[in-house]
Amino acid sequence: MKLSRAHHRELDALKPAEPEPLEFRGRDAEECEKFINAVSRQALAVGKQRDDRWTADFAASCFTHGALRWWDGLDEQTQCSWKLLRKAMLARYRPLFHGRGGEEAEEFVHMIHERALDVGKQQDNEWIAAFVASSFVGDALRWYVSLDPGVQNDWKRLRQAILTQYPRGGAGIASFITIPTPAPAALPAPPAPPMVIRQRGRIRVVSAARSNPYYVSKIPDGAGFVILTENISEILQVEYNPSSRDKQTLHIPNDDNSLRNKFKER
């Protein structure tokens, strides 16, 4: 009995599609776990589930892109053993946490527990905290770096903080722990001007024609000119700065202002 071309096409359509070639690029933890499961199923399908070297070689043939470059840097013992290669992959491609919501948070915590169990570190609180540190990305990373170091370095406290920050049925709580920015320091006050200590004295006029000392009088003559006097009660007092070695202005004190007022009138 011969079949028509139409029947051949119908039979071809009923054949199962050939599976796509297995490939591992090393994108993230989810791809890693799916790839490990696929390799294990393939080894079982061909009766090689107990052949550690065969399974490792088969997995190596599926590496591409970044995963291939990573595999090429492994030691030969790890490359040739599926048990060692699988552990290295799980350690390399760890779960990422974006902080999208409560469901992702619960799945992330669960995956971390599984990873710790795979390497026998389920009781090592500090190891798990260090392993998790590089798993935060995006908004979750910003939230993580705002935590107190005591929480970051303690998986039990960090796990509780994750589930509290990202509750079930909701997105991440928007509020973050912020570090206050200190106000700019006020400019220092300008230094106070140095205090000028003045002393009082008299203006002495020395003349070779006179043996007695004469001083500038505080009482001008009738025309308003300055005159000299030897009368102590009429001598003009002035104030000066004894620490200054430069030329300076002499000041007439307020309590000796007869000459000052006369100048103002003129």
CSV table of C-alpha atoms in Angstrom, one decimal:
chain,number,residue,atom,x,y,z
A,1,MET,CA,0.0,0.0,0.0
A,2,LYS,CA,1.4,3.3,-1.1
A,3,LEU,CA,0.8,6.5,0.8
A,4,SER,CA,0.2,9.7,-0.8
A,5,ARG,CA,2.4,12.8,-0.2
A,6,ALA,CA,-0.4,14.2,1.9
A,7,HIS,CA,-0.4,11.2,4.2
A,8,HIS,CA,3.4,11.5,4.5
A,9,ARG,CA,3.1,15.1,5.6
A,10,GLU,CA,0.5,14.2,8.2
A,11,LEU,CA,2.7,11.4,9.6
A,12,ASP,CA,5.7,13.8,9.7
A,13,ALA,CA,3.6,16.3,11.6
A,14,LEU,CA,2.8,13.6,14.2
A,15,LYS,CA,6.5,12.9,14.9
A,16,PRO,CA,7.8,14.5,18.1
A,17,ALA,CA,10.0,17.5,17.4
A,18,GLU,CA,13.7,16.9,18.0
A,19,PRO,CA,14.9,18.6,21.2
A,20,GLU,CA,17.0,21.7,20.8
A,21,PRO,CA,20.7,21.2,21.5
A,22,LEU,CA,21.4,21.7,25.2
A,23,GLU,CA,23.3,24.9,25.9
A,24,PHE,CA,24.5,26.8,29.0
A,25,ARG,CA,25.6,30.4,28.7
A,26,GLY,CA,25.9,31.2,32.4
A,27,ARG,CA,23.3,33.9,32.7
A,28,ASP,CA,22.1,33.3,36.2
A,29,ALA,CA,21.2,30.8,38.9
A,30,GLU,CA,17.9,29.8,37.3
A,31,GLU,CA,19.6,28.8,34.1
A,32,CYS,CA,22.3,27.0,36.0
A,33,GLU,CA,19.8,24.8,37.9
A,34,LYS,CA,17.8,24.0,34.8
A,35,PHE,CA,20.9,23.0,33.0
A,36,ILE,CA,22.1,20.7,35.8
A,37,ASN,CA,18.7,19.0,35.8
A,38,ALA,CA,18.8,18.6,32.0
A,39,VAL,CA,22.3,17.1,32.1
A,40,SER,CA,21.2,14.6,34.8
A,41,ARG,CA,18.2,13.6,32.7
A,42,GLN,CA,20.3,13.1,29.6
A,43,ALA,CA,22.8,11.0,31.5
A,44,LEU,CA,20.0,8.8,32.8
A,45,ALA,CA,18.5,8.5,29.3
A,46,VAL,CA,21.7,7.0,27.9
A,47,GLY,CA,22.5,4.9,31.0
A,48,LYS,CA,25.4,7.1,32.1
A,49,GLN,CA,24.0,8.4,35.3
A,50,ARG,CA,26.8,6.7,37.3
A,51,ASP,CA,29.6,7.7,34.9
A,52,ASP,CA,31.0,10.9,36.6
A,53,ARG,CA,33.6,11.6,33.8
A,54,TRP,CA,31.2,11.0,30.9
A,55,THR,CA,28.6,13.4,32.5
A,56,ALA,CA,31.3,16.0,33.1
A,57,ASP,CA,32.5,15.8,29.5
A,58,PHE,CA,28.9,16.0,28.1
A,59,ALA,CA,28.2,19.1,30.3
A,60,ALA,CA,31.4,20.7,29.1
A,61,SER,CA,30.3,20.3,25.5
A,62,CYS,CA,27.3,22.4,26.2
A,63,PHE,CA,29.1,25.5,27.6
A,64,THR,CA,29.1,28.6,25.5
A,65,HIS,CA,29.8,32.3,25.9
A,66,GLY,CA,30.7,33.4,29.4
A,67,ALA,CA,30.2,30.0,30.9
A,68,LEU,CA,32.7,28.5,28.5
A,69,ARG,CA,35.3,31.1,29.5
A,70,TRP,CA,34.6,30.3,33.1
A,71,TRP,CA,34.9,26.6,32.6
A,72,ASP,CA,38.2,27.0,30.7
A,73,GLY,CA,39.7,28.6,33.9
A,74,LEU,CA,38.8,25.6,36.1
A,75,ASP,CA,41.4,23.1,37.3
A,76,GLU,CA,41.5,19.8,35.4
A,77,GLN,CA,40.2,17.8,38.4
A,78,THR,CA,37.0,19.9,38.5
A,79,GLN,CA,36.6,19.8,34.7
A,80,CYS,CA,36.7,16.0,34.7
A,81,SER,CA,34.3,15.3,37.5
A,82,TRP,CA,30.6,16.0,37.3
A,83,LYS,CA,30.2,16.1,41.1
A,84,LEU,CA,32.9,18.7,41.4
A,85,LEU,CA,31.8,20.7,38.3
A,86,ARG,CA,28.2,20.8,39.6
A,87,LYS,CA,29.3,22.2,42.9
A,88,ALA,CA,31.5,24.7,41.2
A,89,MET,CA,28.6,25.8,39.0
A,90,LEU,CA,26.2,26.2,42.0
A,91,ALA,CA,28.8,28.3,43.8
A,92,ARG,CA,29.5,30.4,40.7
A,93,TYR,CA,26.0,31.1,39.5
A,94,ARG,CA,24.3,32.0,42.8
A,95,PRO,CA,20.7,33.2,43.1
A,96,LEU,CA,20.1,36.9,42.4
A,97,PHE,CA,17.6,39.0,44.4
A,98,HIS,CA,16.1,42.1,42.8
A,99,GLY,CA,13.7,43.0,45.5
A,100,ARG,CA,10.5,42.7,43.4
A,101,GLY,CA,8.3,41.4,46.1
A,102,GLY,CA,7.4,38.9,48.7
A,103,GLU,CA,7.3,35.8,46.5
A,104,GLU,CA,10.8,36.5,45.1
A,105,ALA,CA,12.0,37.1,48.7
A,106,GLU,CA,10.7,33.7,49.9
A,107,GLU,CA,12.1,31.9,46.8
A,108,PHE,CA,15.5,33.6,47.3
A,109,VAL,CA,15.7,32.5,51.0
A,110,HIS,CA,14.8,29.0,50.0
A,111,MET,CA,17.4,28.8,47.3
A,112,ILE,CA,20.1,30.1,49.6
A,113,HIS,CA,19.2,27.4,52.1
A,114,GLU,CA,19.5,24.8,49.3
A,115,ARG,CA,22.9,26.1,48.2
A,116,ALA,CA,24.2,26.1,51.8
A,117,LEU,CA,23.0,22.5,52.2
A,118,ASP,CA,24.7,21.5,48.9
A,119,VAL,CA,28.1,22.5,50.2
A,120,GLY,CA,27.6,21.5,53.8
A,121,LYS,CA,27.4,25.0,55.1
A,122,GLN,CA,23.9,25.1,56.4
A,123,GLN,CA,25.1,25.7,60.0
A,124,ASP,CA,27.7,28.3,59.1
A,125,ASN,CA,25.8,31.5,59.6
A,126,GLU,CA,28.7,33.8,58.6
A,127,TRP,CA,29.5,31.8,55.5
A,128,ILE,CA,25.9,32.1,54.3
A,129,ALA,CA,25.9,35.8,54.9
A,130,ALA,CA,29.1,36.3,52.9
A,131,PHE,CA,27.7,34.1,50.1
A,132,VAL,CA,24.5,36.1,49.9
A,133,ALA,CA,26.3,39.5,49.9
A,134,SER,CA,26.9,39.4,46.1
A,135,SER,CA,23.4,38.2,45.3
A,136,PHE,CA,21.7,41.6,45.7
A,137,VAL,CA,21.1,43.7,42.6
A,138,GLY,CA,19.0,46.7,41.7
A,139,ASP,CA,16.8,48.2,44.4
A,140,ALA,CA,17.6,45.2,46.6
A,141,LEU,CA,21.3,46.1,46.5
A,142,ARG,CA,20.5,49.7,47.5
A,143,TRP,CA,18.5,48.4,50.4
A,144,TYR,CA,21.2,45.9,51.4
A,145,VAL,CA,24.0,48.5,51.6
A,146,SER,CA,21.8,50.7,53.9
A,147,LEU,CA,21.6,47.9,56.5
A,148,ASP,CA,23.7,47.9,59.7
A,149,PRO,CA,26.9,45.7,59.4
A,150,GLY,CA,25.6,43.6,62.2
A,151,VAL,CA,22.6,42.6,60.0
A,152,GLN,CA,24.7,42.2,56.8
A,153,ASN,CA,27.1,39.7,58.5
A,154,ASP,CA,24.4,37.6,60.3
A,155,TRP,CA,22.3,35.4,58.0
A,156,LYS,CA,19.6,34.8,60.6
A,157,ARG,CA,19.1,38.6,61.1
A,158,LEU,CA,19.5,39.3,57.4
A,159,ARG,CA,17.0,36.6,56.4
A,160,GLN,CA,14.4,38.1,58.8
A,161,ALA,CA,15.2,41.6,57.4
A,162,ILE,CA,14.6,40.4,53.9
A,163,LEU,CA,11.2,38.8,54.7
A,164,THR,CA,10.2,41.9,56.7
A,165,GLN,CA,11.2,44.4,54.0
A,166,TYR,CA,9.5,42.3,51.2
A,167,PRO,CA,6.3,40.9,52.7
A,168,ARG,CA,4.1,38.3,51.0
A,169,GLY,CA,1.6,39.7,48.6
A,170,GLY,CA,3.3,43.1,48.2
A,171,ALA,CA,6.2,44.8,46.6
A,172,GLY,CA,9.2,45.9,48.6
A,173,ILE,CA,8.6,48.6,51.2
A,174,ALA,CA,9.7,51.8,49.7
A,175,SER,CA,11.3,53.3,52.7
A,176,PHE,CA,15.0,52.7,53.1
A,177,ILE,CA,17.3,53.4,55.9
A,178,THR,CA,18.9,56.6,54.9
A,179,ILE,CA,22.2,58.1,56.2
A,180,PRO,CA,21.6,61.7,57.1
A,181,THR,CA,23.8,64.2,55.4
A,182,PRO,CA,25.4,66.5,57.9
A,183,ALA,CA,24.7,70.2,57.4
A,184,PRO,CA,27.6,72.2,56.0
A,185,ALA,CA,29.8,73.6,58.7
A,186,ALA,CA,29.2,77.2,59.5
A,187,LEU,CA,32.0,79.5,58.4
A,188,PRO,CA,34.2,80.4,61.3
A,189,ALA,CA,33.6,83.9,62.7
A,190,PRO,CA,36.2,86.4,61.6
A,191,PRO,CA,38.8,87.0,64.3
A,192,ALA,CA,38.2,89.9,66.6
A,193,PRO,CA,40.3,92.9,65.8
A,194,PRO,CA,43.2,93.2,68.2
A,195,MET,CA,42.6,95.4,71.2
A,196,VAL,CA,44.4,98.7,70.9
A,197,ILE,CA,45.7,99.8,74.3
A,198,ARG,CA,46.2,103.5,74.2
A,199,GLN,CA,48.3,105.6,76.5
A,200,ARG,CA,48.1,109.3,77.3
A,201,GLY,CA,50.9,111.8,76.9
A,202,ARG,CA,51.7,115.4,76.1
A,203,ILE,CA,53.3,117.0,73.0
A,204,ARG,CA,56.6,118.5,74.2
A,205,VAL,CA,58.2,121.2,72.1
A,206,VAL,CA,62.0,121.4,72.4
A,207,SER,CA,63.8,124.6,71.5
A,208,ALA,CA,67.4,125.5,71.9
A,209,ALA,CA,66.4,129.1,72.8
A,210,ARG,CA,64.5,128.0,75.8
A,211,SER,CA,65.8,125.9,78.8
A,212,ASN,CA,62.4,125.2,80.3
A,213,PRO,CA,60.1,122.6,78.5
A,214,TYR,CA,57.0,123.8,76.8
A,215,TYR,CA,54.0,121.8,75.7
A,216,VAL,CA,51.1,122.3,73.3
A,217,SER,CA,48.3,124.0,75.1
A,218,LYS,CA,44.7,122.8,75.0
A,219,ILE,CA,43.6,126.4,75.0
A,220,PRO,CA,44.2,128.2,71.7
A,221,ASP,CA,44.8,131.9,71.5
A,222,GLY,CA,42.2,134.5,70.6
A,223,ALA,CA,42.7,133.9,66.9
A,224,GLY,CA,42.3,130.2,67.2
A,225,PHE,CA,46.0,129.2,66.8
A,226,VAL,CA,47.7,126.6,68.8
A,227,ILE,CA,50.0,128.0,71.4
A,228,LEU,CA,52.6,126.6,73.8
A,229,THR,CA,52.4,126.6,77.6
A,230,GLU,CA,54.3,125.5,80.6
A,231,ASN,CA,51.2,125.6,82.8
A,232,ILE,CA,50.4,121.9,83.7
A,233,SER,CA,46.7,122.6,83.9
A,234,GLU,CA,46.6,123.9,80.4
A,235,ILE,CA,48.7,121.2,78.7
A,236,LEU,CA,46.9,119.2,76.0
A,237,GLN,CA,46.7,115.5,76.6
A,238,VAL,CA,46.7,113.1,73.6
A,239,GLU,CA,46.3,109.3,73.3
A,240,TYR,CA,48.6,107.1,71.2
A,241,ASN,CA,49.4,103.4,70.7
A,242,PRO,CA,52.7,102.6,72.3
A,243,SER,CA,53.1,99.3,70.5
A,244,SER,CA,53.1,100.9,67.1
A,245,ARG,CA,56.4,101.8,65.5
A,246,ASP,CA,54.9,103.5,62.5
A,247,LYS,CA,53.5,107.0,62.1
A,248,GLN,CA,50.2,107.3,63.7
A,249,THR,CA,47.4,109.7,64.4
A,250,LEU,CA,47.2,111.2,67.9
A,251,HIS,CA,43.7,111.3,69.4
A,252,ILE,CA,42.4,114.0,71.7
A,253,PRO,CA,40.4,112.3,74.5
A,254,ASN,CA,36.8,113.3,75.1
A,255,ASP,CA,37.5,114.7,78.5
A,256,ASP,CA,40.0,117.1,77.1
A,257,ASN,CA,38.2,118.5,74.1
A,258,SER,CA,38.6,122.3,74.3
A,259,LEU,CA,41.0,122.3,71.3
A,260,ARG,CA,38.9,119.8,69.4
A,261,ASN,CA,35.7,121.9,69.7
A,262,LYS,CA,37.7,125.0,68.6
A,263,PHE,CA,38.8,123.2,65.4
A,264,LYS,CA,35.2,122.2,64.8
A,265,GLU,CA,34.0,125.8,65.0
A,266,ARG,CA,36.7,126.9,62.5
